[in-house]
Amino acid sequence: MTPSSSHRLARRQALAWLTRLHSGHVGPQERAAFQRWLAEDEAHWREYGRARKLWNGLGELATGAGNELAEARAFHACSRPWARALAAGISFLSLTLMAGGAIWGNAHTERLQTAWGERRHLELADGSSVELNGDTDLRVVWLADRRLFHLIRGEAVFRVRHGDPRSFDVYAGAGRVRDIGTAFAVQRRNDRIDVLVQEGAVEVGSGRETPRRLLADQRLTLADSGALSPVAAIDAADALAWMQGKLVFRNLSLGDVLAQICRYHRVEFTFADPRLADRKVSGVFRIESLPSLLSSLETALSLKVEADGARYLLKSR
């Protein structure tokens, strides 16, 4: 085995041990095997230390590590533990660590976040920009040959700078979105990822299905299992109106409307009659003013909204 291949093997093994040890399912025998592996070669100590350093730089040990590793285990069916950890797309960390030798010395990592109800516009180091919706957590790794983003939760709109030869990939759950054009959005909520294109095109893949290309004003949904929905036509301007502080609804159910409102305000809605949730809503509303928004819904749908602190009960008039 050549020195370079030996280093690559040590790196793969270090990654496999790192993901396994932080999975929450390691017994005494496996921990003993890990200690034996460390003692076998100084390179094992070195590569494991480097893997941990990058992991800490991404913030994964502090938050979200268990969830991300659970996604990785659920997504891949390969029976060999190290192969599962190293399969393409297992997790953002795996892809980052295996990007190549340059990752160890030349990677620059960032963590971009917004609070509940907050929106942020950020200019990125490569000249691209990203708009973060509320309650969003985005991890970034800059490499010599690629730009990697991991959407832990929330929603981000990317406007990619032309002329940069590096690939621009966004990972969320079991999926990868690769930029081919100019502007696109990725939203991660609970067990689904929504991808829509405002301008240009992107390629969406999961490792489970053949990648699909999305063009402007198209959207698809990706399940955490890796299953892709059919491509659907949308109005991207309406879907991204939150960037201008607005919500645009076109024949959307009241239940779905209230779910969107809850992304920006810490409130809870209940219905006196569950059938009210099916009423359709159309209109343009300002995000910031909850009283004005609820007043408009009362008028449009003949509702009465009763407030009890942050809880609201909706009734028919």
PDB file of C-alpha atoms in Angstrom:
ATOM      1  CA  MET A   1       0.000   0.000   0.000  1.00  0.00           C
ATOM      2  CA  THR A   2       1.402   3.412  -0.981  1.00  0.00           C
ATOM      3  CA  PRO A   3       1.700   6.216   1.623  1.00  0.00           C
ATOM      4  CA  SER A   4      -1.096   8.196  -0.027  1.00  0.00           C
ATOM      5  CA  SER A   5      -3.467   5.226  -0.102  1.00  0.00           C
ATOM      6  CA  SER A   6      -2.566   4.446   3.520  1.00  0.00           C
ATOM      7  CA  HIS A   7      -3.487   7.999   4.528  1.00  0.00           C
ATOM      8  CA  ARG A   8      -6.767   7.779   2.623  1.00  0.00           C
ATOM      9  CA  LEU A   9      -7.606   4.524   4.401  1.00  0.00           C
ATOM     10  CA  ALA A  10      -6.795   6.059   7.800  1.00  0.00           C
ATOM     11  CA  ARG A  11      -9.016   9.026   6.953  1.00  0.00           C
ATOM     12  CA  ARG A  12     -11.897   6.768   5.950  1.00  0.00           C
ATOM     13  CA  GLN A  13     -11.520   4.733   9.119  1.00  0.00           C
ATOM     14  CA  ALA A  14     -11.336   7.896  11.242  1.00  0.00           C
ATOM     15  CA  LEU A  15     -14.563   9.151   9.712  1.00  0.00           C
ATOM     16  CA  ALA A  16     -16.275   5.812  10.231  1.00  0.00           C
ATOM     17  CA  TRP A  17     -15.247   5.724  13.897  1.00  0.00           C
ATOM     18  CA  LEU A  18     -16.266   9.350  14.431  1.00  0.00           C
ATOM     19  CA  THR A  19     -19.749   8.849  13.040  1.00  0.00           C
ATOM     20  CA  ARG A  20     -20.156   5.563  14.910  1.00  0.00           C
ATOM     21  CA  LEU A  21     -19.013   6.906  18.286  1.00  0.00           C
ATOM     22  CA  HIS A  22     -21.438   9.817  18.089  1.00  0.00           C
ATOM     23  CA  SER A  23     -24.370   7.717  16.942  1.00  0.00           C
ATOM     24  CA  GLY A  24     -25.458   6.930  20.495  1.00  0.00           C
ATOM     25  CA  HIS A  25     -25.384   3.169  19.877  1.00  0.00           C
ATOM     26  CA  VAL A  26     -21.869   2.072  20.826  1.00  0.00           C
ATOM     27  CA  GLY A  27     -21.219  -0.682  23.348  1.00  0.00           C
ATOM     28  CA  PRO A  28     -18.127  -1.514  25.445  1.00  0.00           C
ATOM     29  CA  GLN A  29     -16.737  -3.958  22.875  1.00  0.00           C
ATOM     30  CA  GLU A  30     -16.854  -1.380  20.089  1.00  0.00           C
ATOM     31  CA  ARG A  31     -15.225   1.246  22.296  1.00  0.00           C
ATOM     32  CA  ALA A  32     -12.432  -1.210  23.072  1.00  0.00           C
ATOM     33  CA  ALA A  33     -12.026  -1.906  19.352  1.00  0.00           C
ATOM     34  CA  PHE A  34     -11.771   1.836  18.756  1.00  0.00           C
ATOM     35  CA  GLN A  35      -8.994   2.137  21.349  1.00  0.00           C
ATOM     36  CA  ARG A  36      -7.119  -0.737  19.687  1.00  0.00           C
ATOM     37  CA  TRP A  37      -7.464   0.971  16.305  1.00  0.00           C
ATOM     38  CA  LEU A  38      -6.046   4.221  17.718  1.00  0.00           C
ATOM     39  CA  ALA A  39      -3.073   2.354  19.196  1.00  0.00           C
ATOM     40  CA  GLU A  40      -2.223   0.590  15.930  1.00  0.00           C
ATOM     41  CA  ASP A  41      -0.746   3.594  14.132  1.00  0.00           C
ATOM     42  CA  GLU A  42       0.131   7.201  14.869  1.00  0.00           C
ATOM     43  CA  ALA A  43      -1.683   8.141  11.645  1.00  0.00           C
ATOM     44  CA  HIS A  44      -4.902   6.903  13.205  1.00  0.00           C
ATOM     45  CA  TRP A  45      -4.548   9.411  16.067  1.00  0.00           C
ATOM     46  CA  ARG A  46      -3.696  12.179  13.627  1.00  0.00           C
ATOM     47  CA  GLU A  47      -6.573  11.585  11.206  1.00  0.00           C
ATOM     48  CA  TYR A  48      -9.112  11.087  13.979  1.00  0.00           C
ATOM     49  CA  GLY A  49      -8.004  14.354  15.595  1.00  0.00           C
ATOM     50  CA  ARG A  50      -8.398  16.190  12.307  1.00  0.00           C
ATOM     51  CA  ALA A  51     -11.853  14.723  11.778  1.00  0.00           C
ATOM     52  CA  ARG A  52     -12.930  15.849  15.244  1.00  0.00           C
ATOM     53  CA  LYS A  53     -11.530  19.322  14.635  1.00  0.00           C
ATOM     54  CA  LEU A  54     -13.603  19.806  11.516  1.00  0.00           C
ATOM     55  CA  TRP A  55     -16.660  18.279  13.187  1.00  0.00           C
ATOM     56  CA  ASN A  56     -16.344  20.785  16.030  1.00  0.00           C
ATOM     57  CA  GLY A  57     -15.851  23.599  13.538  1.00  0.00           C
ATOM     58  CA  LEU A  58     -19.185  22.776  11.973  1.00  0.00           C
ATOM     59  CA  GLY A  59     -20.868  22.822  15.360  1.00  0.00           C
ATOM     60  CA  GLU A  60     -22.158  19.288  14.992  1.00  0.00           C
ATOM     61  CA  LEU A  61     -21.039  18.121  18.414  1.00  0.00           C
ATOM     62  CA  ALA A  62     -22.946  20.893  20.121  1.00  0.00           C
ATOM     63  CA  THR A  63     -26.214  20.644  18.216  1.00  0.00           C
ATOM     64  CA  GLY A  64     -27.843  18.320  15.769  1.00  0.00           C
ATOM     65  CA  ALA A  65     -25.227  15.579  15.656  1.00  0.00           C
ATOM     66  CA  GLY A  66     -27.569  12.795  16.678  1.00  0.00           C
ATOM     67  CA  ASN A  67     -30.245  13.802  14.192  1.00  0.00           C
ATOM     68  CA  GLU A  68     -27.840  14.094  11.276  1.00  0.00           C
ATOM     69  CA  LEU A  69     -26.307  10.713  12.001  1.00  0.00           C
ATOM     70  CA  ALA A  70     -29.743   9.161  12.328  1.00  0.00           C
ATOM     71  CA  GLU A  71     -30.549  10.497   8.856  1.00  0.00           C
ATOM     72  CA  ALA A  72     -27.372   8.981   7.508  1.00  0.00           C
ATOM     73  CA  ARG A  73     -28.132   5.549   8.968  1.00  0.00           C
ATOM     74  CA  ALA A  74     -31.706   5.610   7.688  1.00  0.00           C
ATOM     75  CA  PHE A  75     -30.692   6.698   4.202  1.00  0.00           C
ATOM     76  CA  HIS A  76     -28.140   4.013   3.396  1.00  0.00           C
ATOM     77  CA  ALA A  77     -28.794   0.281   3.343  1.00  0.00           C
ATOM     78  CA  CYS A  78     -25.229  -0.941   2.817  1.00  0.00           C
ATOM     79  CA  SER A  79     -24.401  -3.619   5.392  1.00  0.00           C
ATOM     80  CA  ARG A  80     -20.753  -2.735   6.113  1.00  0.00           C
ATOM     81  CA  PRO A  81     -20.459  -0.090   8.856  1.00  0.00           C
ATOM     82  CA  TRP A  82     -17.575   1.801   7.253  1.00  0.00           C
ATOM     83  CA  ALA A  83     -19.209   1.652   3.844  1.00  0.00           C
ATOM     84  CA  ARG A  84     -22.408   3.130   5.323  1.00  0.00           C
ATOM     85  CA  ALA A  85     -20.406   5.959   6.844  1.00  0.00           C
ATOM     86  CA  LEU A  86     -18.567   6.673   3.611  1.00  0.00           C
ATOM     87  CA  ALA A  87     -21.284   6.214   0.984  1.00  0.00           C
ATOM     88  CA  ALA A  88     -21.901   9.249  -1.178  1.00  0.00           C
ATOM     89  CA  GLY A  89     -24.419  11.536   0.475  1.00  0.00           C
ATOM     90  CA  ILE A  90     -24.361   9.899   3.925  1.00  0.00           C
ATOM     91  CA  SER A  91     -24.205  13.323   5.551  1.00  0.00           C
ATOM     92  CA  PHE A  92     -22.721  16.730   4.957  1.00  0.00           C
ATOM     93  CA  LEU A  93     -19.910  15.916   7.346  1.00  0.00           C
ATOM     94  CA  SER A  94     -19.020  12.760   5.453  1.00  0.00           C
ATOM     95  CA  LEU A  95     -18.963  14.561   2.138  1.00  0.00           C
ATOM     96  CA  THR A  96     -16.870  17.366   3.584  1.00  0.00           C
ATOM     97  CA  LEU A  97     -14.332  15.093   5.235  1.00  0.00           C
ATOM     98  CA  MET A  98     -13.929  12.992   2.108  1.00  0.00           C
ATOM     99  CA  ALA A  99     -13.590  15.976  -0.240  1.00  0.00           C
ATOM    100  CA  GLY A 100      -9.874  15.407  -0.538  1.00  0.00           C
ATOM    101  CA  GLY A 101      -6.576  16.106   1.127  1.00  0.00           C
ATOM    102  CA  ALA A 102      -7.046  19.884   0.954  1.00  0.00           C
ATOM    103  CA  ILE A 103      -9.943  19.729   3.386  1.00  0.00           C
ATOM    104  CA  TRP A 104      -7.707  19.262   6.398  1.00  0.00           C
ATOM    105  CA  GLY A 105      -5.529  22.323   5.971  1.00  0.00           C
ATOM    106  CA  ASN A 106      -7.452  24.671   3.690  1.00  0.00           C
ATOM    107  CA  ALA A 107     -11.124  24.373   4.623  1.00  0.00           C
ATOM    108  CA  HIS A 108     -12.883  27.439   5.961  1.00  0.00           C
ATOM    109  CA  THR A 109     -16.133  26.818   7.815  1.00  0.00           C
ATOM    110  CA  GLU A 110     -18.968  29.154   8.761  1.00  0.00           C
ATOM    111  CA  ARG A 111     -22.253  28.837  10.601  1.00  0.00           C
ATOM    112  CA  LEU A 112     -25.086  31.160   9.548  1.00  0.00           C
ATOM    113  CA  GLN A 113     -28.217  31.397  11.693  1.00  0.00           C
ATOM    114  CA  THR A 114     -31.386  33.400  12.201  1.00  0.00           C
ATOM    115  CA  ALA A 115     -33.706  33.608  15.181  1.00  0.00           C
ATOM    116  CA  TRP A 116     -37.428  32.934  15.068  1.00  0.00           C
ATOM    117  CA  GLY A 117     -39.071  35.584  12.853  1.00  0.00           C
ATOM    118  CA  GLU A 118     -35.722  37.075  11.788  1.00  0.00           C
ATOM    119  CA  ARG A 119     -34.608  37.459   8.166  1.00  0.00           C
ATOM    120  CA  ARG A 120     -31.012  38.049   7.061  1.00  0.00           C
ATOM    121  CA  HIS A 121     -29.347  38.879   3.758  1.00  0.00           C
ATOM    122  CA  LEU A 122     -25.688  37.853   3.589  1.00  0.00           C
ATOM    123  CA  GLU A 123     -23.021  38.388   0.957  1.00  0.00           C
ATOM    124  CA  LEU A 124     -20.842  35.286   0.729  1.00  0.00           C
ATOM    125  CA  ALA A 125     -17.088  35.127   0.275  1.00  0.00           C
ATOM    126  CA  ASP A 126     -17.364  34.003  -3.366  1.00  0.00           C
ATOM    127  CA  GLY A 127     -19.604  36.910  -4.389  1.00  0.00           C
ATOM    128  CA  SER A 128     -22.807  34.868  -4.138  1.00  0.00           C
ATOM    129  CA  SER A 129     -25.522  35.808  -1.663  1.00  0.00           C
ATOM    130  CA  VAL A 130     -27.964  34.009   0.601  1.00  0.00           C
ATOM    131  CA  GLU A 131     -31.212  35.153   2.184  1.00  0.00           C
ATOM    132  CA  LEU A 132     -32.133  33.301   5.384  1.00  0.00           C
ATOM    133  CA  ASN A 133     -35.715  33.000   6.558  1.00  0.00           C
ATOM    134  CA  GLY A 134     -36.556  32.777  10.255  1.00  0.00           C
ATOM    135  CA  ASP A 135     -35.273  29.963  12.489  1.00  0.00           C
ATOM    136  CA  THR A 136     -32.668  28.831   9.963  1.00  0.00           C
ATOM    137  CA  ASP A 137     -29.359  27.057  10.613  1.00  0.00           C
ATOM    138  CA  LEU A 138     -26.952  26.822   7.667  1.00  0.00           C
ATOM    139  CA  ARG A 139     -23.413  25.374   7.767  1.00  0.00           C
ATOM    140  CA  VAL A 140     -20.858  26.363   5.107  1.00  0.00           C
ATOM    141  CA  VAL A 141     -17.516  24.868   4.069  1.00  0.00           C
ATOM    142  CA  TRP A 142     -15.332  26.628   1.499  1.00  0.00           C
ATOM    143  CA  LEU A 143     -12.834  24.464  -0.382  1.00  0.00           C
ATOM    144  CA  ALA A 144     -10.433  25.098  -3.229  1.00  0.00           C
ATOM    145  CA  ASP A 145     -12.585  23.103  -5.650  1.00  0.00           C
ATOM    146  CA  ARG A 146     -16.108  23.294  -4.234  1.00  0.00           C
ATOM    147  CA  ARG A 147     -18.589  25.240  -2.122  1.00  0.00           C
ATOM    148  CA  LEU A 148     -20.602  23.128   0.326  1.00  0.00           C
ATOM    149  CA  PHE A 149     -23.688  24.129   2.303  1.00  0.00           C
ATOM    150  CA  HIS A 150     -25.694  22.094   4.806  1.00  0.00           C
ATOM    151  CA  LEU A 151     -29.202  23.281   5.670  1.00  0.00           C
ATOM    152  CA  ILE A 152     -29.911  21.917   9.145  1.00  0.00           C
ATOM    153  CA  ARG A 153     -33.321  23.588   9.336  1.00  0.00           C
ATOM    154  CA  GLY A 154     -35.242  26.539   7.964  1.00  0.00           C
ATOM    155  CA  GLU A 155     -35.144  28.139   4.532  1.00  0.00           C
ATOM    156  CA  ALA A 156     -32.408  29.732   2.441  1.00  0.00           C
ATOM    157  CA  VAL A 157     -32.477  31.415  -0.959  1.00  0.00           C
ATOM    158  CA  PHE A 158     -29.193  31.254  -2.854  1.00  0.00           C
ATOM    159  CA  ARG A 159     -28.167  33.615  -5.650  1.00  0.00           C
ATOM    160  CA  VAL A 160     -25.034  32.098  -7.143  1.00  0.00           C
ATOM    161  CA  ARG A 161     -22.271  34.206  -8.640  1.00  0.00           C
ATOM    162  CA  HIS A 162     -21.355  33.383 -12.232  1.00  0.00           C
ATOM    163  CA  GLY A 163     -17.814  32.622 -13.286  1.00  0.00           C
ATOM    164  CA  ASP A 164     -16.644  30.613 -10.270  1.00  0.00           C
ATOM    165  CA  PRO A 165     -15.420  27.167 -11.433  1.00  0.00           C
ATOM    166  CA  ARG A 166     -16.152  25.529  -8.073  1.00  0.00           C
ATOM    167  CA  SER A 167     -19.294  23.442  -7.700  1.00  0.00           C
ATOM    168  CA  PHE A 168     -22.042  24.877  -5.489  1.00  0.00           C
ATOM    169  CA  ASP A 169     -23.885  22.148  -3.562  1.00  0.00           C
ATOM    170  CA  VAL A 170     -26.559  22.423  -0.883  1.00  0.00           C
ATOM    171  CA  TYR A 171     -27.290  19.378   1.293  1.00  0.00           C
ATOM    172  CA  ALA A 172     -30.475  18.955   3.311  1.00  0.00           C
ATOM    173  CA  GLY A 173     -31.584  15.684   4.869  1.00  0.00           C
ATOM    174  CA  ALA A 174     -31.004  12.936   2.325  1.00  0.00           C
ATOM    175  CA  GLY A 175     -30.779  15.279  -0.643  1.00  0.00           C
ATOM    176  CA  ARG A 176     -28.297  17.326  -2.606  1.00  0.00           C
ATOM    177  CA  VAL A 177     -29.125  20.378  -4.700  1.00  0.00           C
ATOM    178  CA  ARG A 178     -26.457  21.339  -7.252  1.00  0.00           C
ATOM    179  CA  ASP A 179     -26.621  24.778  -8.804  1.00  0.00           C
ATOM    180  CA  ILE A 180     -26.632  24.903 -12.595  1.00  0.00           C
ATOM    181  CA  GLY A 181     -28.103  28.376 -12.979  1.00  0.00           C
ATOM    182  CA  THR A 182     -28.600  31.423 -10.815  1.00  0.00           C
ATOM    183  CA  ALA A 183     -31.166  31.573  -7.988  1.00  0.00           C
ATOM    184  CA  PHE A 184     -32.933  28.852  -6.019  1.00  0.00           C
ATOM    185  CA  ALA A 185     -34.424  28.173  -2.595  1.00  0.00           C
ATOM    186  CA  VAL A 186     -34.191  25.190  -0.249  1.00  0.00           C
ATOM    187  CA  GLN A 187     -36.535  24.805   2.701  1.00  0.00           C
ATOM    188  CA  ARG A 188     -36.264  22.140   5.383  1.00  0.00           C
ATOM    189  CA  ARG A 189     -39.156  21.605   7.780  1.00  0.00           C
ATOM    190  CA  ASN A 190     -39.699  18.464   9.821  1.00  0.00           C
ATOM    191  CA  ASP A 191     -39.410  15.440   7.517  1.00  0.00           C
ATOM    192  CA  ARG A 192     -39.455  17.144   4.112  1.00  0.00           C
ATOM    193  CA  ILE A 193     -37.279  19.354   1.958  1.00  0.00           C
ATOM    194  CA  ASP A 194     -38.756  21.700  -0.650  1.00  0.00           C
ATOM    195  CA  VAL A 195     -36.636  22.966  -3.535  1.00  0.00           C
ATOM    196  CA  LEU A 196     -37.751  25.694  -5.927  1.00  0.00           C
ATOM    197  CA  VAL A 197     -36.005  27.615  -8.681  1.00  0.00           C
ATOM    198  CA  GLN A 198     -36.402  31.339  -9.206  1.00  0.00           C
ATOM    199  CA  GLU A 199     -33.924  31.710 -12.089  1.00  0.00           C
ATOM    200  CA  GLY A 200     -31.782  29.282 -14.057  1.00  0.00           C
ATOM    201  CA  ALA A 201     -31.734  25.604 -13.071  1.00  0.00           C
ATOM    202  CA  VAL A 202     -30.652  23.151 -10.387  1.00  0.00           C
ATOM    203  CA  GLU A 203     -30.171  19.398 -10.200  1.00  0.00           C
ATOM    204  CA  VAL A 204     -31.777  17.600  -7.255  1.00  0.00           C
ATOM    205  CA  GLY A 205     -30.651  14.121  -6.220  1.00  0.00           C
ATOM    206  CA  SER A 206     -30.818  11.863  -3.206  1.00  0.00           C
ATOM    207  CA  GLY A 207     -28.752   8.802  -4.059  1.00  0.00           C
ATOM    208  CA  ARG A 208     -31.975   6.810  -4.169  1.00  0.00           C
ATOM    209  CA  GLU A 209     -33.453   8.122  -7.427  1.00  0.00           C
ATOM    210  CA  THR A 210     -32.111   9.513 -10.689  1.00  0.00           C
ATOM    211  CA  PRO A 211     -31.330  13.229 -10.222  1.00  0.00           C
ATOM    212  CA  ARG A 212     -33.945  15.596 -11.600  1.00  0.00           C
ATOM    213  CA  ARG A 213     -33.451  19.001 -13.150  1.00  0.00           C
ATOM    214  CA  LEU A 214     -35.605  21.908 -12.008  1.00  0.00           C
ATOM    215  CA  LEU A 215     -36.070  25.039 -14.095  1.00  0.00           C
ATOM    216  CA  ALA A 216     -37.393  28.483 -13.186  1.00  0.00           C
ATOM    217  CA  ASP A 217     -40.836  28.439 -11.523  1.00  0.00           C
ATOM    218  CA  GLN A 218     -40.633  24.724 -10.747  1.00  0.00           C
ATOM    219  CA  ARG A 219     -40.576  22.931  -7.412  1.00  0.00           C
ATOM    220  CA  LEU A 220     -40.232  19.445  -5.989  1.00  0.00           C
ATOM    221  CA  THR A 221     -40.301  17.895  -2.543  1.00  0.00           C
ATOM    222  CA  LEU A 222     -37.726  15.495  -1.143  1.00  0.00           C
ATOM    223  CA  ALA A 223     -38.608  13.143   1.713  1.00  0.00           C
ATOM    224  CA  ASP A 224     -35.989  12.267   4.324  1.00  0.00           C
ATOM    225  CA  SER A 225     -36.145   8.739   2.899  1.00  0.00           C
ATOM    226  CA  GLY A 226     -34.692  10.112  -0.338  1.00  0.00           C
ATOM    227  CA  ALA A 227     -37.908   9.826  -2.378  1.00  0.00           C
ATOM    228  CA  LEU A 228     -38.476  12.673  -4.855  1.00  0.00           C
ATOM    229  CA  SER A 229     -41.893  14.069  -5.725  1.00  0.00           C
ATOM    230  CA  PRO A 230     -42.934  14.896  -9.293  1.00  0.00           C
ATOM    231  CA  VAL A 231     -41.843  18.320 -10.527  1.00  0.00           C
ATOM    232  CA  ALA A 232     -44.616  20.910 -10.114  1.00  0.00           C
ATOM    233  CA  ALA A 233     -45.133  24.363 -11.616  1.00  0.00           C
ATOM    234  CA  ILE A 234     -45.246  27.273  -9.153  1.00  0.00           C
ATOM    235  CA  ASP A 235     -44.966  31.053  -9.035  1.00  0.00           C
ATOM    236  CA  ALA A 236     -41.544  31.505  -7.442  1.00  0.00           C
ATOM    237  CA  ALA A 237     -42.176  35.206  -6.823  1.00  0.00           C
ATOM    238  CA  ASP A 238     -45.195  34.355  -4.670  1.00  0.00           C
ATOM    239  CA  ALA A 239     -43.357  31.595  -2.811  1.00  0.00           C
ATOM    240  CA  LEU A 240     -40.440  33.914  -2.030  1.00  0.00           C
ATOM    241  CA  ALA A 241     -42.476  37.005  -1.168  1.00  0.00           C
ATOM    242  CA  TRP A 242     -41.292  36.613   2.443  1.00  0.00           C
ATOM    243  CA  MET A 243     -38.035  38.185   1.295  1.00  0.00           C
ATOM    244  CA  GLN A 244     -40.004  41.444   0.942  1.00  0.00           C
ATOM    245  CA  GLY A 245     -41.830  40.901   4.219  1.00  0.00           C
ATOM    246  CA  LYS A 246     -44.986  39.554   2.601  1.00  0.00           C
ATOM    247  CA  LEU A 247     -46.978  36.334   2.458  1.00  0.00           C
ATOM    248  CA  VAL A 248     -48.870  35.608  -0.763  1.00  0.00           C
ATOM    249  CA  PHE A 249     -51.642  33.013  -0.704  1.00  0.00           C
ATOM    250  CA  ARG A 250     -53.611  31.811  -3.706  1.00  0.00           C
ATOM    251  CA  ASN A 251     -56.492  29.511  -2.842  1.00  0.00           C
ATOM    252  CA  LEU A 252     -54.560  27.991   0.075  1.00  0.00           C
ATOM    253  CA  SER A 253     -56.331  26.283   2.971  1.00  0.00           C
ATOM    254  CA  LEU A 254     -56.641  28.272   6.186  1.00  0.00           C
ATOM    255  CA  GLY A 255     -54.822  25.508   8.043  1.00  0.00           C
ATOM    256  CA  ASP A 256     -51.806  25.867   5.749  1.00  0.00           C
ATOM    257  CA  VAL A 257     -51.963  29.660   5.993  1.00  0.00           C
ATOM    258  CA  LEU A 258     -51.821  29.538   9.785  1.00  0.00           C
ATOM    259  CA  ALA A 259     -48.922  27.070   9.638  1.00  0.00           C
ATOM    260  CA  GLN A 260     -46.969  29.622   7.601  1.00  0.00           C
ATOM    261  CA  ILE A 261     -47.841  32.417  10.023  1.00  0.00           C
ATOM    262  CA  CYS A 262     -46.419  30.292  12.847  1.00  0.00           C
ATOM    263  CA  ARG A 263     -43.017  30.394  11.137  1.00  0.00           C
ATOM    264  CA  TYR A 264     -42.807  34.105  11.881  1.00  0.00           C
ATOM    265  CA  HIS A 265     -44.747  34.497  15.127  1.00  0.00           C
ATOM    266  CA  ARG A 266     -44.599  32.357  18.271  1.00  0.00           C
ATOM    267  CA  VAL A 267     -48.313  31.677  18.412  1.00  0.00           C
ATOM    268  CA  GLU A 268     -50.660  28.710  18.479  1.00  0.00           C
ATOM    269  CA  PHE A 269     -53.948  28.387  16.604  1.00  0.00           C
ATOM    270  CA  THR A 270     -56.891  26.089  17.267  1.00  0.00           C
ATOM    271  CA  PHE A 271     -60.270  25.771  15.558  1.00  0.00           C
ATOM    272  CA  ALA A 272     -63.629  25.626  17.298  1.00  0.00           C
ATOM    273  CA  ASP A 273     -64.759  23.646  14.248  1.00  0.00           C
ATOM    274  CA  PRO A 274     -62.054  21.575  12.462  1.00  0.00           C
ATOM    275  CA  ARG A 275     -63.800  22.203   9.129  1.00  0.00           C
ATOM    276  CA  LEU A 276     -62.665  25.826   9.280  1.00  0.00           C
ATOM    277  CA  ALA A 277     -59.137  24.668   8.450  1.00  0.00           C
ATOM    278  CA  ASP A 278     -60.311  23.785   4.918  1.00  0.00           C
ATOM    279  CA  ARG A 279     -61.533  27.275   4.035  1.00  0.00           C
ATOM    280  CA  LYS A 280     -59.568  28.816   1.185  1.00  0.00           C
ATOM    281  CA  VAL A 281     -57.521  31.981   1.496  1.00  0.00           C
ATOM    282  CA  SER A 282     -56.236  34.296  -1.236  1.00  0.00           C
ATOM    283  CA  GLY A 283     -54.441  37.582  -0.727  1.00  0.00           C
ATOM    284  CA  VAL A 284     -51.231  39.414   0.132  1.00  0.00           C
ATOM    285  CA  PHE A 285     -50.409  39.994   3.804  1.00  0.00           C
ATOM    286  CA  ARG A 286     -47.625  41.761   5.696  1.00  0.00           C
ATOM    287  CA  ILE A 287     -45.652  39.375   7.895  1.00  0.00           C
ATOM    288  CA  GLU A 288     -44.732  41.799  10.678  1.00  0.00           C
ATOM    289  CA  SER A 289     -48.223  42.840  11.776  1.00  0.00           C
ATOM    290  CA  LEU A 290     -49.976  39.831  13.282  1.00  0.00           C
ATOM    291  CA  PRO A 291     -53.045  41.833  14.469  1.00  0.00           C
ATOM    292  CA  SER A 292     -53.558  43.264  10.984  1.00  0.00           C
ATOM    293  CA  LEU A 293     -53.098  39.854   9.392  1.00  0.00           C
ATOM    294  CA  LEU A 294     -55.626  38.192  11.692  1.00  0.00           C
ATOM    295  CA  SER A 295     -58.071  41.059  11.227  1.00  0.00           C
ATOM    296  CA  SER A 296     -57.886  40.572   7.454  1.00  0.00           C
ATOM    297  CA  LEU A 297     -58.604  36.856   7.853  1.00  0.00           C
ATOM    298  CA  GLU A 298     -61.558  37.623  10.120  1.00  0.00           C
ATOM    299  CA  THR A 299     -63.069  39.910   7.497  1.00  0.00           C
ATOM    300  CA  ALA A 300     -62.353  37.726   4.464  1.00  0.00           C
ATOM    301  CA  LEU A 301     -63.592  34.459   5.987  1.00  0.00           C
ATOM    302  CA  SER A 302     -66.267  35.714   8.395  1.00  0.00           C
ATOM    303  CA  LEU A 303     -64.282  34.505  11.375  1.00  0.00           C
ATOM    304  CA  LYS A 304     -63.948  35.559  14.975  1.00  0.00           C
ATOM    305  CA  VAL A 305     -60.470  35.249  16.475  1.00  0.00           C
ATOM    306  CA  GLU A 306     -60.246  35.096  20.271  1.00  0.00           C
ATOM    307  CA  ALA A 307     -56.830  35.696  21.850  1.00  0.00           C
ATOM    308  CA  ASP A 308     -55.517  34.219  25.082  1.00  0.00           C
ATOM    309  CA  GLY A 309     -51.905  35.325  25.274  1.00  0.00           C
ATOM    310  CA  ALA A 310     -50.110  33.618  22.388  1.00  0.00           C
ATOM    311  CA  ARG A 311     -53.017  31.212  21.809  1.00  0.00           C
ATOM    312  CA  TYR A 312     -55.754  32.008  19.325  1.00  0.00           C
ATOM    313  CA  LEU A 313     -59.120  30.298  18.891  1.00  0.00           C
ATOM    314  CA  LEU A 314     -60.821  30.670  15.508  1.00  0.00           C
ATOM    315  CA  LYS A 315     -64.614  30.505  15.304  1.00  0.00           C
ATOM    316  CA  SER A 316     -67.253  31.145  12.671  1.00  0.00           C
ATOM    317  CA  ARG A 317     -69.200  34.362  13.094  1.00  0.00           C
TER     318      ARG A 317
END
